[in-house]
Short mmCIF file of C-alpha atoms in Angstrom, two decimals:
data_model
loop_
_atom_site.label_atom_id
_atom_site.label_comp_id
_atom_site.label_asym_id
_atom_site.label_seq_id
_atom_site.Cartn_x
_atom_site.Cartn_y
_atom_site.Cartn_z
CA UNK A 1 31.44 25.25 -25.54
CA UNK A 2 30.42 24.84 -29.22
CA UNK A 3 26.84 23.63 -30.17
CA UNK A 4 27.73 19.88 -31.17
CA UNK A 5 29.64 19.50 -27.97
CA UNK A 6 26.66 20.78 -25.90
CA UNK A 7 24.29 18.58 -27.92
CA UNK A 8 26.40 15.62 -27.36
CA UNK A 9 26.38 16.39 -23.44
CA UNK A 10 22.51 16.61 -23.71
CA UNK A 11 22.15 13.31 -25.55
CA UNK A 12 24.38 11.44 -23.12
CA UNK A 13 22.67 13.11 -20.24
CA UNK A 14 19.31 11.93 -21.54
CA UNK A 15 20.62 8.49 -22.02
CA UNK A 16 22.19 8.36 -18.58
CA UNK A 17 19.08 9.85 -16.98
CA UNK A 18 16.82 7.38 -18.76
CA UNK A 19 18.94 4.52 -17.27
CA UNK A 20 19.13 6.20 -13.69
CA UNK A 21 15.30 6.78 -13.85
CA UNK A 22 14.43 3.12 -14.73
CA UNK A 23 16.90 2.03 -11.96
CA UNK A 24 15.29 4.28 -9.51
CA UNK A 25 11.85 3.08 -10.27
CA UNK A 26 12.78 -0.21 -9.23
CA UNK A 27 13.52 1.14 -5.75
CA UNK A 28 10.30 3.09 -5.86
CA UNK A 29 8.12 0.16 -6.53
CA UNK A 30 9.37 -1.76 -3.50
CA UNK A 31 9.59 1.19 -1.17
CA UNK A 32 6.30 2.29 -2.15
CA UNK A 33 4.73 -0.98 -0.79
CA UNK A 34 7.07 -2.12 1.86
CA UNK A 35 9.21 0.94 2.97
CA UNK A 36 12.35 -1.12 2.44
CA UNK A 37 15.27 0.09 0.21
CA UNK A 38 16.24 -3.14 -1.55
CA UNK A 39 19.95 -2.87 -2.14
CA UNK A 40 19.77 -5.90 -4.33
CA UNK A 41 17.95 -3.93 -7.09
CA UNK A 42 21.15 -3.61 -9.25
CA UNK A 43 21.48 -7.50 -9.22
CA UNK A 44 18.28 -7.79 -11.00
CA UNK A 45 19.70 -5.45 -13.69
CA UNK A 46 22.84 -7.82 -13.91
CA UNK A 47 20.62 -10.90 -14.07
CA UNK A 48 18.46 -9.32 -16.78
CA UNK A 49 21.54 -8.39 -18.76
CA UNK A 50 23.46 -11.75 -18.36
CA UNK A 51 20.28 -13.90 -19.02
CA UNK A 52 19.40 -11.92 -22.08
CA UNK A 53 22.98 -12.29 -23.53
CA UNK A 54 22.90 -16.10 -22.88
CA UNK A 55 19.58 -16.78 -24.28
CA UNK A 56 20.49 -14.60 -27.49
CA UNK A 57 23.74 -16.51 -27.78
CA UNK A 58 21.80 -19.84 -27.72
CA UNK A 59 20.08 -18.54 -30.79
CA UNK A 60 16.83 -17.45 -29.38
CA UNK A 61 15.65 -14.24 -30.87
CA UNK A 62 16.00 -10.94 -28.98
CA UNK A 63 12.56 -10.12 -27.72
CA UNK A 64 11.91 -13.87 -26.36
CA UNK A 65 15.36 -13.73 -24.78
CA UNK A 66 14.29 -10.40 -22.99
CA UNK A 67 11.15 -11.84 -22.11
CA UNK A 68 12.61 -15.08 -20.49
CA UNK A 69 15.19 -12.90 -18.73
CA UNK A 70 12.52 -10.85 -17.17
CA UNK A 71 10.41 -13.84 -16.16
CA UNK A 72 13.52 -15.54 -14.44
CA UNK A 73 14.44 -12.35 -12.81
CA UNK A 74 10.83 -11.71 -11.56
CA UNK A 75 11.16 -15.34 -10.01
CA UNK A 76 14.43 -14.30 -8.45
CA UNK A 77 12.61 -11.11 -7.00
CA UNK A 78 9.87 -13.48 -5.76
CA UNK A 79 12.42 -15.67 -4.01
CA UNK A 80 14.08 -12.79 -2.40
CA UNK A 81 10.82 -11.70 -0.84
CA UNK A 82 9.42 -15.19 -0.21
CA UNK A 83 12.59 -16.80 1.51
CA UNK A 84 14.53 -13.83 2.90
CA UNK A 85 12.52 -10.89 3.38
CA UNK A 86 8.99 -12.38 4.37
CA UNK A 87 10.53 -14.53 7.17
CA UNK A 88 12.14 -11.37 8.43
CA UNK A 89 8.90 -9.19 8.16
CA UNK A 90 8.74 -8.54 11.91
CA UNK A 91 12.54 -7.43 12.17
CA UNK A 92 13.77 -3.95 11.97
CA UNK A 93 14.48 -2.22 8.55
CA UNK A 94 18.03 -2.38 9.07
CA UNK A 95 18.19 -6.20 9.39
CA UNK A 96 15.95 -6.32 6.18
CA UNK A 97 18.45 -3.97 4.70
CA UNK A 98 21.35 -6.13 5.53
CA UNK A 99 19.55 -9.18 4.43
CA UNK A 100 19.32 -7.66 0.82
CA UNK A 101 22.91 -7.04 1.06
CA UNK A 102 23.28 -10.70 1.76
CA UNK A 103 21.35 -11.50 -1.23
CA UNK A 104 23.77 -9.24 -3.29
CA UNK A 105 26.78 -11.47 -2.57
CA UNK A 106 24.64 -14.63 -2.89
CA UNK A 107 23.48 -13.87 -6.31
CA UNK A 108 26.96 -12.42 -7.37
CA UNK A 109 28.44 -15.76 -6.31
CA UNK A 110 25.97 -17.65 -8.30
CA UNK A 111 26.42 -15.44 -11.40
CA UNK A 112 30.34 -15.97 -11.07
CA UNK A 113 29.89 -19.59 -11.12
CA UNK A 114 27.65 -19.64 -14.14
CA UNK A 115 29.09 -16.72 -16.24
CA UNK A 116 32.56 -16.31 -14.90
CA UNK A 117 34.65 -13.07 -14.83
CA UNK A 118 34.00 -12.12 -18.63
CA UNK A 119 32.25 -9.04 -19.72
CA UNK A 120 29.43 -9.78 -22.12
CA UNK A 121 27.80 -7.67 -24.74
CA UNK A 122 24.99 -7.49 -27.21
CA UNK A 123 24.79 -5.58 -30.62
CA UNK A 124 22.41 -2.54 -30.58
CA UNK A 125 18.88 -3.83 -30.70
CA UNK A 126 17.65 -4.80 -34.19
CA UNK A 127 21.22 -3.39 -35.31
CA UNK A 128 20.15 -0.06 -35.10
CA UNK A 129 22.97 2.18 -36.69
CA UNK A 130 24.57 5.23 -34.98
CA UNK A 131 22.71 8.53 -36.06
CA UNK A 132 24.69 11.74 -36.69
CA UNK A 133 22.57 14.95 -35.53
CA UNK A 134 24.12 18.43 -35.83
CA UNK A 135 27.62 17.19 -35.34
CA UNK A 136 26.59 14.94 -32.26
CA UNK A 137 26.58 11.19 -32.48
CA UNK A 138 23.55 9.22 -31.11
CA UNK A 139 24.29 5.42 -30.42
CA UNK A 140 21.98 3.05 -31.93
CA UNK A 141 20.85 1.77 -28.62
CA UNK A 142 20.23 5.21 -26.98
CA UNK A 143 16.68 5.70 -28.51
CA UNK A 144 15.70 2.12 -27.27
CA UNK A 145 16.98 2.92 -23.75
CA UNK A 146 14.90 6.28 -23.65
CA UNK A 147 11.99 4.62 -25.39
CA UNK A 148 11.92 1.75 -22.75
CA UNK A 149 12.23 4.09 -19.95
CA UNK A 150 9.28 6.21 -21.18
CA UNK A 151 7.23 3.16 -21.49
CA UNK A 152 8.13 2.15 -18.00
CA UNK A 153 7.25 5.41 -16.70
CA UNK A 154 3.86 5.70 -18.41
CA UNK A 155 3.10 2.28 -17.57
CA UNK A 156 3.60 2.68 -13.90
CA UNK A 157 1.75 5.87 -13.82
CA UNK A 158 -1.11 4.13 -15.46
CA UNK A 159 -0.88 1.17 -13.22
CA UNK A 160 -0.56 2.91 -9.74
CA UNK A 161 -2.97 5.72 -10.98
CA UNK A 162 -5.61 3.89 -12.72
CA UNK A 163 -5.83 0.17 -11.69
CA UNK A 164 -7.36 -1.10 -8.54
CA UNK A 165 -4.29 -3.40 -7.89
CA UNK A 166 -2.08 -0.36 -8.37
CA UNK A 167 -4.09 1.60 -5.82
CA UNK A 168 -4.06 -1.29 -3.51
CA UNK A 169 -0.18 -1.22 -3.72
CA UNK A 170 -0.09 2.36 -2.92
CA UNK A 171 -2.52 1.90 -0.13
CA UNK A 172 -0.22 -0.79 1.63
CA UNK A 173 2.25 1.99 1.97
CA UNK A 174 -0.11 4.58 2.96
CA UNK A 175 -1.95 2.80 5.67
CA UNK A 176 -1.20 -0.84 6.07
CA UNK A 177 -3.84 -1.74 8.57
CA UNK A 178 -6.38 0.31 6.51
CA UNK A 179 -5.34 -1.70 3.50
CA UNK A 180 -5.86 -5.09 5.44
CA UNK A 181 -9.45 -3.93 6.49
CA UNK A 182 -10.34 -3.24 2.79
CA UNK A 183 -9.29 -6.92 2.02
CA UNK A 184 -5.90 -6.21 0.70
CA UNK A 185 -3.40 -9.00 1.36
CA UNK A 186 -0.15 -6.91 2.19
CA UNK A 187 2.23 -9.84 2.02
CA UNK A 188 0.93 -10.72 -1.43
CA UNK A 189 1.36 -7.08 -2.54
CA UNK A 190 4.87 -6.92 -1.26
CA UNK A 191 5.62 -10.07 -3.14
CA UNK A 192 4.22 -8.47 -6.32
CA UNK A 193 6.23 -5.36 -5.75
CA UNK A 194 9.38 -7.41 -5.65
CA UNK A 195 8.40 -9.31 -8.73
CA UNK A 196 7.52 -6.15 -10.64
CA UNK A 197 10.82 -4.28 -9.52
CA UNK A 198 12.84 -7.46 -10.50
CA UNK A 199 11.12 -7.40 -13.89
CA UNK A 200 11.87 -3.62 -14.40
CA UNK A 201 15.46 -4.19 -13.45
CA UNK A 202 15.79 -7.01 -15.89
CA UNK A 203 14.46 -4.96 -18.71
CA UNK A 204 17.07 -2.26 -17.86
CA UNK A 205 19.78 -4.67 -17.79
CA UNK A 206 18.79 -5.98 -21.27
CA UNK A 207 18.51 -2.44 -22.59
CA UNK A 208 21.87 -1.19 -21.30
CA UNK A 209 24.08 -4.25 -22.18
CA UNK A 210 24.64 -3.09 -25.76
CA UNK A 211 25.99 0.23 -24.34
CA UNK A 212 27.81 -0.63 -21.20
CA UNK A 213 28.35 -4.47 -21.53
CA UNK A 214 27.45 -6.64 -18.40
CA UNK A 215 29.38 -8.74 -16.02
CA UNK A 216 28.63 -10.67 -12.65
CA UNK A 217 29.78 -7.57 -10.75
CA UNK A 218 27.89 -4.79 -12.43
CA UNK A 219 25.00 -4.70 -10.14
CA UNK A 220 26.30 -2.98 -7.05
CA UNK A 221 27.59 0.32 -9.06
CA UNK A 222 23.94 0.31 -10.54
CA UNK A 223 22.44 0.06 -7.17
CA UNK A 224 24.24 3.03 -5.94
CA UNK A 225 23.19 5.14 -8.86
CA UNK A 226 19.56 3.90 -8.62
CA UNK A 227 19.62 4.77 -4.79
CA UNK A 228 20.95 8.28 -5.62
CA UNK A 229 18.31 8.93 -8.35
CA UNK A 230 15.54 7.71 -6.06
CA UNK A 231 16.75 9.68 -2.83
CA UNK A 232 17.86 12.85 -4.64
CA UNK A 233 14.35 13.02 -6.13
CA UNK A 234 12.40 11.57 -3.33
CA UNK A 235 11.76 7.88 -3.26
CA UNK A 236 8.14 8.00 -2.21
CA UNK A 237 7.07 9.71 -5.45
CA UNK A 238 7.46 8.54 -8.96
CA UNK A 239 7.86 12.17 -10.16
CA UNK A 240 10.65 12.52 -7.64
CA UNK A 241 12.50 9.43 -8.98
CA UNK A 242 12.19 10.68 -12.66
CA UNK A 243 13.60 14.20 -11.56
CA UNK A 244 16.27 12.61 -9.70
CA UNK A 245 17.22 10.13 -12.37
CA UNK A 246 17.22 12.89 -14.99
CA UNK A 247 19.08 15.35 -13.06
CA UNK A 248 21.57 13.00 -11.97
CA UNK A 249 22.23 11.70 -15.57
CA UNK A 250 22.38 15.26 -16.92
CA UNK A 251 24.82 16.31 -14.35
CA UNK A 252 27.07 13.44 -14.67
CA UNK A 253 27.15 13.98 -18.49
CA UNK A 254 27.89 17.56 -18.09
CA UNK A 255 30.58 16.77 -15.56
CA UNK A 256 32.20 14.12 -17.79
CA UNK A 257 32.04 16.67 -20.71
CA UNK A 258 33.61 19.55 -18.58
CA UNK A 259 35.51 18.34 -15.73
CA UNK A 260 38.95 16.93 -16.54
CA UNK A 261 40.14 13.40 -15.48
CA UNK A 262 38.03 11.13 -13.43
CA UNK A 263 36.61 14.01 -11.22
CA UNK A 264 33.27 13.66 -12.74
CA UNK A 265 32.68 10.60 -10.64
CA UNK A 266 32.72 12.79 -7.64
CA UNK A 267 29.70 14.69 -8.88
CA UNK A 268 26.91 12.23 -8.22
CA UNK A 269 27.93 11.45 -4.69
CA UNK A 270 28.57 15.07 -4.05
CA UNK A 271 25.09 16.02 -5.26
CA UNK A 272 23.67 13.40 -2.90
CA UNK A 273 25.37 14.68 0.07
CA UNK A 274 24.33 18.26 -0.61
CA UNK A 275 20.73 17.39 -1.45
CA UNK A 276 20.24 15.21 1.52
CA UNK A 277 21.60 17.69 3.85
CA UNK A 278 19.23 20.37 2.45
CA UNK A 279 16.20 18.16 1.74
CA UNK A 280 16.63 15.01 3.82
CA UNK A 281 13.57 13.19 2.12
CA UNK A 282 14.56 14.28 -1.42
CA UNK A 283 13.71 17.24 -3.59
CA UNK A 284 10.01 16.07 -4.41
CA UNK A 285 9.30 13.65 -1.58
CA UNK A 286 6.12 13.99 0.46
CA UNK A 287 7.45 15.04 3.82
CA UNK A 288 7.03 12.72 6.60
CA UNK A 289 6.46 9.57 4.48
CA UNK A 290 10.12 8.57 4.00
CA UNK A 291 11.46 6.51 6.83
CA UNK B 1 -27.91 -18.03 6.79
CA UNK B 2 -28.64 -16.84 10.39
CA UNK B 3 -27.79 -17.69 13.78
CA UNK B 4 -29.78 -18.45 16.73
CA UNK B 5 -32.14 -15.41 17.78
CA UNK B 6 -32.23 -14.73 14.01
CA UNK B 7 -28.89 -13.18 14.50
CA UNK B 8 -26.31 -12.26 11.83
CA UNK B 9 -23.48 -12.13 14.50
CA UNK B 10 -23.03 -14.35 17.37
CA UNK B 11 -20.19 -14.05 19.85
CA UNK B 12 -20.06 -16.89 22.24
CA UNK B 13 -17.98 -16.91 25.32
CA UNK B 14 -15.15 -15.04 23.47
CA UNK B 15 -11.68 -14.58 25.21
CA UNK B 16 -8.98 -12.39 23.65
CA UNK B 17 -5.73 -10.91 24.73
CA UNK B 18 -3.27 -8.30 23.57
CA UNK B 19 0.03 -9.98 23.88
CA UNK B 20 -0.24 -11.71 27.51
CA UNK B 21 -3.01 -9.09 28.77
CA UNK B 22 -6.58 -10.42 28.65
CA UNK B 23 -8.83 -7.97 27.03
CA UNK B 24 -11.98 -10.06 26.53
CA UNK B 25 -13.19 -12.52 29.24
CA UNK B 26 -16.00 -14.63 28.12
CA UNK B 27 -18.00 -12.05 26.09
CA UNK B 28 -21.21 -13.21 24.55
CA UNK B 29 -23.45 -11.12 22.31
CA UNK B 30 -25.60 -11.14 19.24
CA UNK B 31 -26.79 -8.73 16.55
CA UNK B 32 -29.73 -9.14 14.25
CA UNK B 33 -29.90 -7.85 10.70
CA UNK B 34 -31.06 -4.27 10.57
CA UNK B 35 -30.21 -3.75 14.22
CA UNK B 36 -27.94 -1.13 15.55
CA UNK B 37 -26.29 -2.14 18.78
CA UNK B 38 -24.25 0.10 20.78
CA UNK B 39 -21.30 -0.78 23.24
CA UNK B 40 -20.80 1.57 26.11
CA UNK B 41 -18.30 1.43 29.01
CA UNK B 42 -15.08 3.22 30.52
CA UNK B 43 -11.96 3.54 28.74
CA UNK B 44 -10.04 0.19 28.47
CA UNK B 45 -13.23 -1.94 29.24
CA UNK B 46 -12.68 -3.77 25.97
CA UNK B 47 -15.21 -2.24 23.58
CA UNK B 48 -12.57 -1.79 20.81
CA UNK B 49 -11.25 -5.29 21.45
CA UNK B 50 -14.85 -6.63 20.59
CA UNK B 51 -14.79 -4.99 17.14
CA UNK B 52 -11.18 -5.99 16.53
CA UNK B 53 -11.93 -9.60 17.52
CA UNK B 54 -14.82 -9.67 15.10
CA UNK B 55 -13.02 -8.28 12.09
CA UNK B 56 -9.87 -10.52 12.68
CA UNK B 57 -7.47 -7.69 13.94
CA UNK B 58 -7.39 -9.53 17.40
CA UNK B 59 -6.85 -13.08 17.89
CA UNK B 60 -9.49 -14.87 19.65
CA UNK B 61 -7.97 -17.48 22.10
CA UNK B 62 -11.11 -19.03 23.19
CA UNK B 63 -14.84 -19.04 22.15
CA UNK B 64 -16.68 -18.72 18.93
CA UNK B 65 -17.55 -15.87 16.65
CA UNK B 66 -20.29 -16.86 14.15
CA UNK B 67 -21.05 -14.64 11.22
CA UNK B 68 -24.03 -15.72 9.11
CA UNK B 69 -23.77 -18.92 10.85
CA UNK B 70 -20.24 -19.40 9.87
CA UNK B 71 -17.27 -19.70 12.20
CA UNK B 72 -14.93 -16.73 11.52
CA UNK B 73 -12.35 -16.64 14.28
CA UNK B 74 -8.86 -17.21 13.14
CA UNK B 75 -9.72 -15.86 9.67
CA UNK B 76 -7.40 -12.75 8.67
CA UNK B 77 -9.15 -9.34 8.24
CA UNK B 78 -8.79 -9.38 4.38
CA UNK B 79 -10.88 -12.50 4.28
CA UNK B 80 -13.45 -11.28 6.83
CA UNK B 81 -14.20 -8.20 4.98
CA UNK B 82 -15.09 -10.23 1.98
CA UNK B 83 -17.76 -12.04 3.92
CA UNK B 84 -19.60 -8.92 4.51
CA UNK B 85 -18.16 -7.20 7.66
CA UNK B 86 -16.66 -3.79 7.45
CA UNK B 87 -14.65 -2.06 10.16
CA UNK B 88 -14.27 1.68 10.68
CA UNK B 89 -11.47 2.31 13.24
CA UNK B 90 -11.38 5.09 15.70
CA UNK B 91 -8.22 6.35 13.82
CA UNK B 92 -9.99 6.05 10.57
CA UNK B 93 -7.32 4.17 8.75
CA UNK B 94 -7.75 6.40 5.67
CA UNK B 95 -5.10 6.61 2.83
CA UNK B 96 -4.03 10.19 3.32
CA UNK B 97 -1.96 10.62 0.25
CA UNK B 98 -4.79 9.20 -1.95
CA UNK B 99 -7.72 10.91 -3.08
CA UNK B 100 -11.19 10.66 -1.58
CA UNK B 101 -12.29 8.89 -4.86
CA UNK B 102 -9.46 6.44 -4.68
CA UNK B 103 -10.11 5.77 -1.00
CA UNK B 104 -13.69 4.94 -2.01
CA UNK B 105 -12.67 2.72 -4.89
CA UNK B 106 -10.46 0.76 -2.48
CA UNK B 107 -13.44 0.00 -0.47
CA UNK B 108 -14.60 -2.32 -3.39
CA UNK B 109 -11.25 -3.99 -3.33
CA UNK B 110 -12.43 -7.57 -2.06
CA UNK B 111 -15.37 -7.46 -4.69
CA UNK B 112 -15.29 -9.63 -7.78
CA UNK B 113 -13.98 -7.32 -10.76
CA UNK B 114 -17.07 -7.56 -12.82
CA UNK B 115 -19.53 -6.81 -9.95
CA UNK B 116 -17.20 -4.05 -9.03
CA UNK B 117 -17.10 -2.64 -12.54
CA UNK B 118 -20.90 -3.01 -12.75
CA UNK B 119 -21.84 -1.30 -9.69
CA UNK B 120 -19.05 1.02 -8.67
CA UNK B 121 -20.50 4.22 -10.16
CA UNK B 122 -23.79 3.58 -8.49
CA UNK B 123 -22.15 2.81 -5.16
CA UNK B 124 -20.20 6.16 -5.19
CA UNK B 125 -23.43 7.83 -5.97
CA UNK B 126 -25.21 6.34 -3.23
CA UNK B 127 -22.19 7.34 -0.72
CA UNK B 128 -22.22 10.74 -2.04
CA UNK B 129 -25.90 11.12 -1.52
CA UNK B 130 -25.38 10.06 2.02
CA UNK B 131 -22.47 12.36 2.51
CA UNK B 132 -22.85 15.16 -0.12
CA UNK B 133 -19.48 16.79 1.05
CA UNK B 134 -17.45 13.93 -0.30
CA UNK B 135 -18.94 14.50 -3.78
CA UNK B 136 -17.34 18.01 -3.63
CA UNK B 137 -14.00 16.72 -2.38
CA UNK B 138 -13.72 13.72 -4.74
CA UNK B 139 -10.17 14.83 -6.04
CA UNK B 140 -8.79 16.11 -2.82
CA UNK B 141 -6.42 14.28 -0.87
CA UNK B 142 -7.87 12.30 2.15
CA UNK B 143 -5.14 13.69 4.45
CA UNK B 144 -6.40 17.32 3.78
CA UNK B 145 -9.97 16.80 4.86
CA UNK B 146 -11.30 17.96 8.11
CA UNK B 147 -12.00 15.53 10.95
CA UNK B 148 -15.66 15.37 10.20
CA UNK B 149 -15.14 14.86 6.47
CA UNK B 150 -12.57 12.02 7.17
CA UNK B 151 -15.17 10.40 9.41
CA UNK B 152 -17.74 10.50 6.59
CA UNK B 153 -15.13 9.34 4.08
CA UNK B 154 -14.12 6.30 6.38
CA UNK B 155 -17.88 5.30 6.78
CA UNK B 156 -18.42 5.86 3.06
CA UNK B 157 -15.44 3.67 2.26
CA UNK B 158 -16.63 0.90 4.52
CA UNK B 159 -20.06 1.10 2.73
CA UNK B 160 -18.29 0.66 -0.67
CA UNK B 161 -17.88 -3.04 0.43
CA UNK B 162 -21.56 -3.50 0.63
CA UNK B 163 -21.27 -4.86 4.20
CA UNK B 164 -23.92 -6.85 6.04
CA UNK B 165 -22.39 -5.69 9.33
CA UNK B 166 -20.84 -2.44 10.06
CA UNK B 167 -18.39 -2.08 12.94
CA UNK B 168 -17.87 1.54 14.05
CA UNK B 169 -15.35 2.78 16.59
CA UNK B 170 -16.55 6.14 17.87
CA UNK B 171 -17.87 7.28 14.78
CA UNK B 172 -18.66 10.70 16.33
CA UNK B 173 -15.33 11.24 18.06
CA UNK B 174 -14.04 14.75 17.90
CA UNK B 175 -17.08 16.01 15.78
CA UNK B 176 -19.00 18.99 16.36
CA UNK B 177 -22.61 18.44 17.69
CA UNK B 178 -24.17 19.15 14.39
CA UNK B 179 -21.96 17.05 12.42
CA UNK B 180 -22.01 14.30 14.87
CA UNK B 181 -25.92 14.30 14.37
CA UNK B 182 -25.54 14.29 10.75
CA UNK B 183 -23.27 10.92 11.01
CA UNK B 184 -25.86 9.37 13.41
CA UNK B 185 -28.64 10.52 11.09
CA UNK B 186 -26.82 8.52 8.25
CA UNK B 187 -26.11 5.48 10.39
CA UNK B 188 -29.84 5.28 11.17
CA UNK B 189 -30.65 5.36 7.50
CA UNK B 190 -28.20 2.64 6.87
CA UNK B 191 -29.71 0.52 9.58
CA UNK B 192 -33.16 1.17 7.87
CA UNK B 193 -31.89 -0.24 4.80
CA UNK B 194 -30.97 -3.59 6.54
CA UNK B 195 -27.35 -3.26 7.61
CA UNK B 196 -26.46 -4.52 11.09
CA UNK B 197 -24.51 -1.85 13.13
CA UNK B 198 -22.37 -2.45 16.13
CA UNK B 199 -20.84 0.79 17.31
CA UNK B 200 -18.91 2.13 20.15
CA UNK B 201 -20.60 5.48 21.39
CA UNK B 202 -18.34 8.10 22.89
CA UNK B 203 -21.53 9.83 24.03
CA UNK B 204 -24.62 7.49 24.58
CA UNK B 205 -26.83 10.44 24.25
CA UNK B 206 -25.89 10.90 20.61
CA UNK B 207 -27.39 7.51 19.58
CA UNK B 208 -29.81 6.73 22.35
CA UNK B 209 -32.88 7.58 19.88
CA UNK B 210 -31.53 5.58 17.06
CA UNK B 211 -29.96 2.48 18.70
CA UNK B 212 -32.11 -0.61 19.32
CA UNK B 213 -29.99 -2.22 22.12
CA UNK B 214 -26.90 -1.67 23.99
CA UNK B 215 -24.24 -3.56 26.01
CA UNK B 216 -22.24 -2.21 28.89
CA UNK B 217 -18.70 -3.54 29.30
CA UNK B 218 -16.41 -3.50 32.18
CA UNK B 219 -13.00 -5.15 32.40
CA UNK B 220 -13.57 -7.18 29.32
CA UNK B 221 -16.94 -8.56 30.30
CA UNK B 222 -20.41 -7.61 29.40
CA UNK B 223 -22.08 -6.68 32.63
CA UNK B 224 -25.45 -5.49 31.26
CA UNK B 225 -27.74 -5.54 28.24
CA UNK B 226 -30.61 -3.29 27.89
CA UNK B 227 -32.44 -0.69 25.89
CA UNK B 228 -30.15 2.63 25.21
CA UNK B 229 -32.60 4.73 27.02
CA UNK B 230 -32.48 2.54 30.05
CA UNK B 231 -28.68 2.39 29.90
CA UNK B 232 -28.48 6.09 29.76
CA UNK B 233 -30.73 6.56 32.91
CA UNK B 234 -28.95 3.88 34.74
CA UNK B 235 -25.52 5.30 33.46
CA UNK B 236 -26.15 8.70 34.81
CA UNK B 237 -26.64 7.06 38.26
CA UNK B 238 -23.89 4.59 38.29
CA UNK B 239 -20.27 4.11 37.70
CA UNK B 240 -20.07 2.04 34.49
CA UNK B 241 -20.25 4.92 32.04
CA UNK B 242 -17.34 7.43 32.65
CA UNK B 243 -18.08 11.17 32.72
CA UNK B 244 -17.40 11.54 29.09
CA UNK B 245 -19.84 8.88 27.89
#
């Protein structure tokens, strides 16, 4: 393989890795607090993308469009928790998981009614042009995707590591009863985690729309990719999710560049099966803390 | 504000149950500010239930719990800690995947942001003076500490909330005698600083010299109130204290 091709694969991998990492972080935030895998996470990505396109097409500038999309998606996240998960808080994890699947179909149905079947797109942010680098092409949107993911990662590390609210969120997952005796309202923390994850998902949706386009049905496939990233790396550690996302993106890009036909689509699920067989909690997970 | 008998905590005819099983049957007790009160009794006699009923982890079905003159039964634990009651569970309930310092910081969670910011360094310093080993282990995960160190961290974390009343469930459980003595000494100092302490003693001998009063429990009821020395004497000649205690 020549250098430009290898570089192109690396750039595509970095782009996909950033997307999968950002997707996985949404799962991480909710799992960290509630121990629930929210299978509706991809729908927040879809909502973020569709809403950003809608607001942008109405003539609202890009940044306010994204902001509005994040706020509305955050409210949808709050609604998912308050009206679906919270009333079922005493139920089994499996029931709660199925409820998030129910929410997936509900939100897809609403999105279909509002936006129809069509795919929608946005231009690269601020019309950033394509860049040619040593024979490889970097799409104008790619630096924005990678940059936004870096900001999210740094922001989450700061939030969870340095702020008392972030520590309280982690404490809820660590020892819920202990957190309550410290004055932490666990239900409120869970609500915050859903709002935060939905907001993160919406940012991802807005970022990837210029690259992948968006439609009412895009959420589910993104959920699968996010789950893969989170579980391969270890859903209970941000470092694990980052590793999982980057590894998945790089491998998928490498497979797409080297494996003929559509076989590269087998790579990601194949990796998940192998990793989960060898490391049931993920590569970097803290053992015993994944349910 | 204080209740009758100049007390900071009053329990009046308190009944509570775990699901359908009654665990407290008409318990009445009081604690004054700066007093250390010990609960003794056989396993399953309702000692832990008293602490949980006070801090809101066990619903009170009848009777009244007054703290600083305010009725607190029915309030959730996260509200009760804000009133000045800190609870240290027998299981410690630490955050094992978080550092010692983060555990201590979370003890201040319910306090106002400004108050927390202004006093947190000083409070951590105070806790570390009381338990110097915590200063050496600040960055270590709580889950990697020894049993004794975890106990000190649990008490230290509770103190970070600046409680008026400290509830301790078997604070010396599983500790070597030397370490247990150290913990009891620290509790005695806290009492001398005006903090009211209600504790369950696994071994009455360990606290007999520092506790002010004691209650004996049996089947969810208080059957005797006396000085710890008297309770120890009587306990050695009766059935209310199990061989362990």
